[in-house]
Coordinates of C-alpha atoms and ligand atoms in Angstrom, one line a residue:
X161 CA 0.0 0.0 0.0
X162 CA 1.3 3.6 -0.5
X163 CA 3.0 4.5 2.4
X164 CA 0.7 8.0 2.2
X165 CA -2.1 6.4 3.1
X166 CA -1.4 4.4 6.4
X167 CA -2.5 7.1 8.5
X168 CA -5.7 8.4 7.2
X169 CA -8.4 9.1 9.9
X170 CA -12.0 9.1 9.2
X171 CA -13.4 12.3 7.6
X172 CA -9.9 12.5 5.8
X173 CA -10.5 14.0 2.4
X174 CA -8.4 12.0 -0.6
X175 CA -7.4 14.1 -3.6
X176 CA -7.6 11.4 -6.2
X177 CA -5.3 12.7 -9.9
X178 CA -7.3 14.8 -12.0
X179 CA -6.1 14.7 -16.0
X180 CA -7.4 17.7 -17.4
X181 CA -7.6 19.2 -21.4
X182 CA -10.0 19.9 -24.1
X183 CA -12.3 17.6 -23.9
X184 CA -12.3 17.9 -19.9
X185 CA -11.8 16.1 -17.0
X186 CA -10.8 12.4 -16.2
X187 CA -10.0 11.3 -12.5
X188 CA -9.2 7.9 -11.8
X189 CA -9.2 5.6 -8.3
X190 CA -6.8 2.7 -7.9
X191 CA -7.0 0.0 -4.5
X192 CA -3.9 0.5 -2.3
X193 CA -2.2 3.3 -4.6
X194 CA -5.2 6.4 -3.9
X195 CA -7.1 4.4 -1.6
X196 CA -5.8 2.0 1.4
X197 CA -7.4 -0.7 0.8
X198 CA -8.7 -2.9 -2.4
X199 CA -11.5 -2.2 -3.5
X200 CA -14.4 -5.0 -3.8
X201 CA -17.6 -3.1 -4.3
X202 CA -18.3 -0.1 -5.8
X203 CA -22.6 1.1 -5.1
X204 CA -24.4 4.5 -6.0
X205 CA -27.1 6.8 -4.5
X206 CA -29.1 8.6 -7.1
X207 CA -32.8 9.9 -7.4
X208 CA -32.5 10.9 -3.6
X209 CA -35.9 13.0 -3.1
X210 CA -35.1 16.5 -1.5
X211 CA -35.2 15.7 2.3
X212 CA -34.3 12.0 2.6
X213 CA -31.9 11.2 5.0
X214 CA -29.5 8.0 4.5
X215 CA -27.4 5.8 6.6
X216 CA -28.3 6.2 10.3
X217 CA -25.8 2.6 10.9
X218 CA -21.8 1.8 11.4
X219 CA -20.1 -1.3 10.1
X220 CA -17.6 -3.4 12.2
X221 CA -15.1 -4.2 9.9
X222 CA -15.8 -2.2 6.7
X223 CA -13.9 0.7 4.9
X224 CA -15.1 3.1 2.7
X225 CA -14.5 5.9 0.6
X226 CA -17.1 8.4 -0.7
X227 CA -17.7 10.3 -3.5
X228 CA -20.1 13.1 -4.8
X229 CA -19.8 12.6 -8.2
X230 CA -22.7 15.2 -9.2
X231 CA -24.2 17.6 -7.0
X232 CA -23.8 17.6 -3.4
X233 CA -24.8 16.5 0.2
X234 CA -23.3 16.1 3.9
X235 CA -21.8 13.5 5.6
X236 CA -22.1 13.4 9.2
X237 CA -19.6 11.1 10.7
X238 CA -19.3 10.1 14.4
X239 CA -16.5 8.1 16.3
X240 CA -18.7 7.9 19.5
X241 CA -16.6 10.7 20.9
X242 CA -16.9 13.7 17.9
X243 CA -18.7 14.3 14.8
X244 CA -18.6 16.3 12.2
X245 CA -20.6 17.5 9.3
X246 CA -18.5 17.1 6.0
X247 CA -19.9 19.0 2.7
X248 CA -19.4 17.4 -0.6
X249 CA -19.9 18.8 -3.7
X250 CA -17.1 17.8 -6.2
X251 CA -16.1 14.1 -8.2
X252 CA -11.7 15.1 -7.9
X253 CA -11.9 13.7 -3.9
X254 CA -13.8 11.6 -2.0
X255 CA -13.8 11.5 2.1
X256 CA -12.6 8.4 3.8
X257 CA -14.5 6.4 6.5
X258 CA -12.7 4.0 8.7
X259 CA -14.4 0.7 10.3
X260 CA -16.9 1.4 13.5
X261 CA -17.7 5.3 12.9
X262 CA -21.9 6.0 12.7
X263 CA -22.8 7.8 9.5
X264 CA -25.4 9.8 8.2
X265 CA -26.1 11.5 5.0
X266 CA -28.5 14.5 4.3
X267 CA -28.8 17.5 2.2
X268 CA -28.6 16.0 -1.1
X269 CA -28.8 18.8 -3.5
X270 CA -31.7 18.1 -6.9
X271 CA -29.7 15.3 -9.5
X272 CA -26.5 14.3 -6.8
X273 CA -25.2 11.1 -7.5
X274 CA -23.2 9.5 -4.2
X275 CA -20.6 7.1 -5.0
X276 CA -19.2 4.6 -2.4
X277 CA -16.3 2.4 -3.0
X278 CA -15.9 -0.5 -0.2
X279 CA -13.4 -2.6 1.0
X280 CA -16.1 -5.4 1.5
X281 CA -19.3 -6.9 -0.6
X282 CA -22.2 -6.4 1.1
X283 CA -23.0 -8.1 4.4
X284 CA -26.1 -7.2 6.3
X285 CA -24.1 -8.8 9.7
X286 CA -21.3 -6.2 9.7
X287 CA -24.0 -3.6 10.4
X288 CA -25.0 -2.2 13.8
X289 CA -27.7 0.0 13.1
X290 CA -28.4 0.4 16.7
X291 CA -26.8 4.0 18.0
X292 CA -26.9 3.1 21.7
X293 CA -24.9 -0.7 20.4
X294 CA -22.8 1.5 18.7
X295 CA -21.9 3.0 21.2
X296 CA -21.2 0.3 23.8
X297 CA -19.6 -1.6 20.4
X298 CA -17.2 1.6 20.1
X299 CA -16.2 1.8 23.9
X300 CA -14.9 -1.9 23.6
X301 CA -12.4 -0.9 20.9
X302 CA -10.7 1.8 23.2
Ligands
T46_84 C1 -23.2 3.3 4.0 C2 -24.0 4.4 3.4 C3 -23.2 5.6 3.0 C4 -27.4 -4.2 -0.9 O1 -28.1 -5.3 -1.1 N1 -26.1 -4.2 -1.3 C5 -25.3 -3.1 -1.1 O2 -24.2 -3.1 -1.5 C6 -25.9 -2.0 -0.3 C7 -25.0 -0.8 0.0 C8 -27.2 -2.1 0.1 N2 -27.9 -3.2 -0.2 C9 -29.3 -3.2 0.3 C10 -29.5 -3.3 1.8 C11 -30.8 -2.6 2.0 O3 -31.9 -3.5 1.9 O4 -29.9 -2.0 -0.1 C12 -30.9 -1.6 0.8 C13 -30.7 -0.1 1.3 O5 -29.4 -0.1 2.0 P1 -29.2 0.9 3.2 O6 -30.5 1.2 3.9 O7 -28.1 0.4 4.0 O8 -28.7 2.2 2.4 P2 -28.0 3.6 3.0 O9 -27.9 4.5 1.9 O10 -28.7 4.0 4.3 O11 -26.5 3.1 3.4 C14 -25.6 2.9 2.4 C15 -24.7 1.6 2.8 O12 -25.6 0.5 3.1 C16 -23.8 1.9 4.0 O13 -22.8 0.9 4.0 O14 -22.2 3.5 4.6 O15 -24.8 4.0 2.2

C-alpha cells in the first residue's frame, strides 16, 4: 500500500489525480495506490428525493470511501466521541470512513449522485444500526 495512506483518519479528504484538457476532465481511483485498501464493491445513490436522509448505521469491519460525483450532500460522521458534518460537492476527492464510525447523509442537492467504493461486498451482519450498540460496540475498541 502507499506509504501516504497508512495514516488516514475518518473524515480524511483524498485528492484522487485529475487529467485535465480539451475535452475535460478524467480522475481515476486505484485500490492501495489512492485508496488503502482494495476495492471489492463499488454502489451509488441517485434519485434521492429532497429531504431524505440515508445511513443512520456503522459497520464493524468495513472501509469506505465516498464520492459526490454530481451535486452535493453532507456527511455526518461520528466516532462515539466527535462528529462532524463534511460537505461534498465535487467528483476530484472523496472522504474516507474508517471501520466502527456512525454515519449519516443529508442534504442532497436536486440530481446528486453519491458514489461509495468499499473494501467489503455487502454483508447485512457487519451492520449495527443500533446508536446506543454502537456505542457500547465503540467503547470496547478503546
Ligand atoms: C453506507 C451508506 C453511506 C445491498 O443489497 N447491497 C449493497 O451493497 C448495499 C449498500 C445495500 N444493499 C441493500 C441493503 C438494504 O436492503 O440496499 C438496501 C438499502 O441499504 P441501506 O439502507 O443500508 O442504504 P443507506 O444509503 O442508508 O446506506 C448505504 C450503505 O448501506 C452503507 O454501507 O455507509 O450507504
Amino acid at each position: 500500500m502507499n506509504k501516504k495512506l497508512q495514516h488516514l483518519e475518518s473524515g480524511d479528504r483524498i485528492e484522487f489525480p485529475v487529467i485535465h484538457d480539451q475535452r475535460g476532465n478524467l480522475s481515476f481511483v486505484e485500490g492501495g495506490e489512492h485508496i488503502p485498501f482494495d476495492i471489492k464493491r463499488a454502489y451509488y445513490l441517485y434519485d434521492v428525493p429532497g429531504g431524505a436522509e440515508r445511513g443512520g448505521h456503522a459497520h464493524y469491519e468495513l472501509e469506505q470511501v465516498v464520492i459526490a460525483m454530481s451535486g452535493s450532500f453532507d456527511l455526518i460522521i461520528d466516532d462515539g466521541h466527535d462528529k462532524k458534518r463534511i460537505h461534498l460537492n465535487r467528483s476530484n476527492y472523496g472522504i474516507y470512513i474508517k471501520d466502527m464510525v456512525w454515519r449519516e447523509m443529508d442534504n442532497f442537492s436536486s440530481g446528486s449522485v453519491c458514489m461509495v467504493l468499499a473494501s467489503n461486498k455487502y454483508s447485512a451482519k457487519d451492520y449495527i444500526r443500533d446508536y446506543e450498540q454502537f456505542l457500547l460496540e465503540a467503547k470496547k475498541r478503546v
